[in-house]
Tab-separated table of C-alpha atoms and ligand atoms in Angstrom:
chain	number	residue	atom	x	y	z
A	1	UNK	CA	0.000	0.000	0.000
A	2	UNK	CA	1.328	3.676	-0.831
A	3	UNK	CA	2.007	5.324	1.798
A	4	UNK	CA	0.031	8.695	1.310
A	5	UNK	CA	-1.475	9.079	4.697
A	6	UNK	CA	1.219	8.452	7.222
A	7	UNK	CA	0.730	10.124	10.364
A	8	UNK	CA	2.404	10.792	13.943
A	9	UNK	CA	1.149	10.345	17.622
A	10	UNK	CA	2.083	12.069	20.451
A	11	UNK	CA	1.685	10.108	24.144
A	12	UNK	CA	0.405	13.626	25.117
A	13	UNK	CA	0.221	15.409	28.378
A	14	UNK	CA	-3.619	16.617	28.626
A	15	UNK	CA	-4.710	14.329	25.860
A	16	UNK	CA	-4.193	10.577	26.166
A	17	UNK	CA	-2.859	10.658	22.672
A	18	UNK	CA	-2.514	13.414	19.854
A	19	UNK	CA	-2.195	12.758	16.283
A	20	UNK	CA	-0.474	15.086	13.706
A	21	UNK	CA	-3.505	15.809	11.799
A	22	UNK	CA	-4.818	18.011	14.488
A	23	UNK	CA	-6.790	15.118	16.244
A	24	UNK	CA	-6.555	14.771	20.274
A	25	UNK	CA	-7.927	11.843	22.110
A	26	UNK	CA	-8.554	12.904	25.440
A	27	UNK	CA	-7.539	10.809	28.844
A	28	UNK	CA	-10.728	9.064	29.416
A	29	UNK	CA	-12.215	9.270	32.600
A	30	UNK	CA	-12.118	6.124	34.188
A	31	UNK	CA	-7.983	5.848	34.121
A	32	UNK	CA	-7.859	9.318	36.557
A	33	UNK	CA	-10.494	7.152	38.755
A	34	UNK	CA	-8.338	4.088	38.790
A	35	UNK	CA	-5.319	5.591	39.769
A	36	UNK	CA	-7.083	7.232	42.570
A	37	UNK	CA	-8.472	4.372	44.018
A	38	UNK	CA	-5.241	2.058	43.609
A	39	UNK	CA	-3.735	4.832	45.518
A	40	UNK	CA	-6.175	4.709	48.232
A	41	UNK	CA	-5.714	0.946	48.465
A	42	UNK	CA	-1.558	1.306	48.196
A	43	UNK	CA	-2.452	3.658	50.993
A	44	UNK	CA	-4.846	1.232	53.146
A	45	UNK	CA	-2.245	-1.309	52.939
A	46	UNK	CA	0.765	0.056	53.702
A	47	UNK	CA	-0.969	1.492	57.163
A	48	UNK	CA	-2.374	-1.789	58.392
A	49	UNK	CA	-0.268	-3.605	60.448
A	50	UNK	CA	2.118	-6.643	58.613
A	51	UNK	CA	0.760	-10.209	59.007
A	52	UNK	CA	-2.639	-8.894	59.468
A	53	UNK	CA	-5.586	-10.475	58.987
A	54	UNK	CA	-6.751	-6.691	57.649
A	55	UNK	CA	-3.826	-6.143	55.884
A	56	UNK	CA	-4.297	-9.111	54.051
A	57	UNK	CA	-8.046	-8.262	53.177
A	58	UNK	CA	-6.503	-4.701	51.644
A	59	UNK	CA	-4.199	-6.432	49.540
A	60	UNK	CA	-6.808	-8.410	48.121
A	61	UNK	CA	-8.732	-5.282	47.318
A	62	UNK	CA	-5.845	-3.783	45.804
A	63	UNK	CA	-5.107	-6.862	43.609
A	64	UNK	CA	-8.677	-6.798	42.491
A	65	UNK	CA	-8.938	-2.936	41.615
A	66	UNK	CA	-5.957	-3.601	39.751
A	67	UNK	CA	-6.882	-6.448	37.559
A	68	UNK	CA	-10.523	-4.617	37.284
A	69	UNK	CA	-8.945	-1.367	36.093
A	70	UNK	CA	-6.624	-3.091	33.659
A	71	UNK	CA	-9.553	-5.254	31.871
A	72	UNK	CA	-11.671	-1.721	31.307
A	73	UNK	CA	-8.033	-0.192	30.186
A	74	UNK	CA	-7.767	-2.903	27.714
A	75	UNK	CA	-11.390	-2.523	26.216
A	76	UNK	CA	-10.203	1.220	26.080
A	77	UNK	CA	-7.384	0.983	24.373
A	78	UNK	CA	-8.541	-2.010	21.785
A	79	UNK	CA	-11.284	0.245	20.803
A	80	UNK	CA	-9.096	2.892	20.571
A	81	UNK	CA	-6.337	1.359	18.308
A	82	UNK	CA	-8.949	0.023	16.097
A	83	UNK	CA	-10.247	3.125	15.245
A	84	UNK	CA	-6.966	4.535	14.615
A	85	UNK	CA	-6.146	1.615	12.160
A	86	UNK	CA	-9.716	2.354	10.705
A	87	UNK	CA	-9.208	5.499	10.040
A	88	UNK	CA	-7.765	5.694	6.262
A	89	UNK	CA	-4.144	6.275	8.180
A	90	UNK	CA	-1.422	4.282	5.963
A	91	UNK	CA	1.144	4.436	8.855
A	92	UNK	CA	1.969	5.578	12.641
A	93	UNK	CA	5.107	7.030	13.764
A	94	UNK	CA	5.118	6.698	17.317
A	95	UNK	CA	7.474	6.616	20.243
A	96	UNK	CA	9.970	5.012	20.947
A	97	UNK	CA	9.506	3.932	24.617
A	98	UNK	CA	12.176	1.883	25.634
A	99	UNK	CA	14.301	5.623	24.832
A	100	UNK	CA	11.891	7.832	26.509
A	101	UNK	CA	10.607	5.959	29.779
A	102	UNK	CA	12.962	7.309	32.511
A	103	UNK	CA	12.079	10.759	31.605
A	104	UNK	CA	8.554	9.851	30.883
A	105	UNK	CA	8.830	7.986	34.714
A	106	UNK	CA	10.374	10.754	36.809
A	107	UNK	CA	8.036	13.835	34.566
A	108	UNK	CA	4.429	11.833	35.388
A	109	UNK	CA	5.473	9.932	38.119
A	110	UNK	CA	2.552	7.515	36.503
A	111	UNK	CA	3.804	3.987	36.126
A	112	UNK	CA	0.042	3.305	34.889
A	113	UNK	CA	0.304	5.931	32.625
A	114	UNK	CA	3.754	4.291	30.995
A	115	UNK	CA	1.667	0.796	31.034
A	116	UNK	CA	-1.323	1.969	29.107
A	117	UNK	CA	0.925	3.751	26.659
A	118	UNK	CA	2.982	0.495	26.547
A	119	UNK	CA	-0.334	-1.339	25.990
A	120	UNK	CA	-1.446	1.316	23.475
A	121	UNK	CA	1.523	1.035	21.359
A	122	UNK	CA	1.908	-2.722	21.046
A	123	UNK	CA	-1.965	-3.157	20.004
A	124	UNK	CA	-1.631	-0.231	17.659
A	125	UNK	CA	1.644	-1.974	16.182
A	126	UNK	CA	-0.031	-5.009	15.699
A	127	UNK	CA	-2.961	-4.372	14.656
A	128	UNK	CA	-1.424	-2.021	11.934
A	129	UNK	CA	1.029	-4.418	10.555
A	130	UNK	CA	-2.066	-6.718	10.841
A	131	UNK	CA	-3.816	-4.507	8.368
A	132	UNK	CA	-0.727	-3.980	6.101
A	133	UNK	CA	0.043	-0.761	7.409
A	134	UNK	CA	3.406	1.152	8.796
A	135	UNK	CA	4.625	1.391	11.857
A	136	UNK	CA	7.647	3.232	12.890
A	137	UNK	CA	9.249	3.943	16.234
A	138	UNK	CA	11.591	7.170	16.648
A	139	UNK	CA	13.259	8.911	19.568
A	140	UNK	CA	10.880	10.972	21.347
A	141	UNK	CA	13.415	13.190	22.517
A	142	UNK	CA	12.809	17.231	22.857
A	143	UNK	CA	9.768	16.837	20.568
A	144	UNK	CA	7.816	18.711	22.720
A	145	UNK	CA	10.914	21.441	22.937
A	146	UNK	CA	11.245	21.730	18.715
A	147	UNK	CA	9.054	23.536	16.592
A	148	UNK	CA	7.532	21.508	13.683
A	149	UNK	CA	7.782	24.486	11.574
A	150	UNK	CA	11.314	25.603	12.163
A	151	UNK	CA	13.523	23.273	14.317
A	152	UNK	CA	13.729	25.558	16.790
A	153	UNK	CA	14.353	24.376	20.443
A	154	UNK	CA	12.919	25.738	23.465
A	155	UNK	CA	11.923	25.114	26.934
A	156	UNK	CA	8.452	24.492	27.240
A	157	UNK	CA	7.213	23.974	31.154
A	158	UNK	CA	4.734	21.561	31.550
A	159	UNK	CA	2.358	24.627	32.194
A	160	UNK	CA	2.712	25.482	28.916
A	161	UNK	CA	-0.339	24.070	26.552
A	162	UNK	CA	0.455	26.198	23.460
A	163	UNK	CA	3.837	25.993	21.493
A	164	UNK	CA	4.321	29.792	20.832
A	165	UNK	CA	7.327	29.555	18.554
A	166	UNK	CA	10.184	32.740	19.931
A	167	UNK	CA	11.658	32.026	16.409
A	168	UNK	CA	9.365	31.644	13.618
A	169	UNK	CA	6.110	32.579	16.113
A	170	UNK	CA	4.279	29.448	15.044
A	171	UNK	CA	1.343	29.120	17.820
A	172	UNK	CA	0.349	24.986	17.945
A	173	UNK	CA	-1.131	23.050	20.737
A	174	UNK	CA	1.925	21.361	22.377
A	175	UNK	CA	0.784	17.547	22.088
A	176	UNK	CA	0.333	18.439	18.253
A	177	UNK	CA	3.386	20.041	17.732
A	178	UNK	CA	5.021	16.918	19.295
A	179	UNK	CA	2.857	14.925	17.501
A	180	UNK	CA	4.114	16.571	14.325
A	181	UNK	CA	7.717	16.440	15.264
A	182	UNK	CA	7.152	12.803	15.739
A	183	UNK	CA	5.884	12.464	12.202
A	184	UNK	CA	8.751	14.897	10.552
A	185	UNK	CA	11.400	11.849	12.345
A	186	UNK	CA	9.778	8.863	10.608
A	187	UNK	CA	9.603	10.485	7.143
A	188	UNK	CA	12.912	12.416	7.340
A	189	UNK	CA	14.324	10.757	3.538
A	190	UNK	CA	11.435	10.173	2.025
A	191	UNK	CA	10.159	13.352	-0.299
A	192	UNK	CA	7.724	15.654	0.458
A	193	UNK	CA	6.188	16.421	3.706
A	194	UNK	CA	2.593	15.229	5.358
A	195	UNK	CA	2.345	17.018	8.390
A	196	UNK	CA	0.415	20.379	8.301
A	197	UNK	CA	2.855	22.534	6.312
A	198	UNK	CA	6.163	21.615	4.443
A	199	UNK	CA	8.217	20.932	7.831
A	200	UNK	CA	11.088	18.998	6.501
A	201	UNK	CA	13.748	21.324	5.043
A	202	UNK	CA	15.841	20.155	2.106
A	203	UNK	CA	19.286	19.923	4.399
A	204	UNK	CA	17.458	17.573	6.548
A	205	UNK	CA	16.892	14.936	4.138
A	206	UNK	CA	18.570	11.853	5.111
A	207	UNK	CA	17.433	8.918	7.013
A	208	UNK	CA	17.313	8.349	10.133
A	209	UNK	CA	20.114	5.560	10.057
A	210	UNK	CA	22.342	8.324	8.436
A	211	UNK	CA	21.600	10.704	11.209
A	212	UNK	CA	22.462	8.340	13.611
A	213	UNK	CA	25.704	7.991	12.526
A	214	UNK	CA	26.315	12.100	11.187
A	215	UNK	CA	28.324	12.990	14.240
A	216	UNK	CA	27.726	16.788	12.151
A	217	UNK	CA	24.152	16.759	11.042
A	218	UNK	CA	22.234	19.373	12.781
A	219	UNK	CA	19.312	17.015	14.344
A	220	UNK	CA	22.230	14.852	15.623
A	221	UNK	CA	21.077	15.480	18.733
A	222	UNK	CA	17.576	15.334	18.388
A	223	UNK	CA	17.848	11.766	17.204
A	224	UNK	CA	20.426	10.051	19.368
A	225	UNK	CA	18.971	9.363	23.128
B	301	ZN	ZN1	9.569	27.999	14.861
């Protein structure tokens, strides 16, 4: 299949995901819940005394607010990567994980946040490749810090919703921009741009294997963890 329609996600911060065509999926409801209550449980448990009877019975709780959260996460996030792969999309670019999770770790202090992404990102993978489509993994790294339009790099506190551009003064939501960035990584090489805008400037064509090993190339940095 040609690949006219590729497009990037962002694992965002206010959305649960944010794709480069302008689309956010928000956090569902019931995952805020979940961690609450695990919390509370976490909580009950480490206050009751060890070897207790009632400390035992907490545990229990825990375990099964755990596993119950987890099955409604799954249903969630099947539902959610099928409509993604339904969606006339012809490939994903999406994080890289395995680079990004101790920053991702410390910044949301969420370790049920990382799972569901996790999750997210291996049904998305295979149920794209299922369906013949793309599926390519890049290094997250300062993609919420770059501007899509002009490569710029700047702090952006996690305050900060909108990516107002003190370069080029490009004004995107920041989970799009990222999202966008995200894209611009996987297609680097290939001709033409697909994200909103011709991002990719000429001097940045090369692939991502030849960036890795560019010691000079400008998004040298960008690219290597
Ligand atoms: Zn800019």
């Amino acid at each position: 299949m040609e690949n006219t329609n590729p497009v990037g996600i962002d694992l965002g911060l206010d959305s649960f995901v944010a794709v480069s065509d302008g689309t956010k999926i928000g956090k569902p409801n019931f995952m805020q819940q979940k961690r609450k209550k695990i919390a509370k449980w976490q909580k009950i448990v480490a206050r009751r005394n060890k070897g207790s009877k009632r400390r035992e019975r907490a545990k229990a709780r825990l375990q099964r607010t755990y596993e119950y959260s987890t099955s409604q996460s799954d249903d969630y996030l099947h539902k959610l990567s099928d409509t993604l792969v339904n969606s006339g999309y012809t490939s994903f670019a999406v994080e890289d994980l395995h680079i990004q999770n101790m920053v991702k770790n410390c910044r949301l202090a969420g370790s049920i946040q990382d799972a569901s992404w996790n999750r997210f990102i291996q049904l998305l993978s295979y149920k794209a490749e299922s369906a013949g489509l793309g599926v390519v993994k890049v290094d997250a790294k300062n993609t919420s810090k770059e501007c899509s339009n002009c490569g710029n790099i700047q702090e952006m506190p996690l305050s900060e919703r909108t990516y107002i551009c003190n370069r080029c003064g490009m004004q995107k939501d920041r989970d799009i921009n990222a999202s966008i960035n995200i894209l611009n990584r996987a297609t680097l090489g290939q001709r033409g741009s697909h994200a909103q805008g011709d991002n990719i400037r000429p001097q940045q064509e090369a692939t991502i294997e030849e960036l890795r090993t560019d010691k000079t190339h400008p998004l040298q940095d960008a690219v290597i963890a």
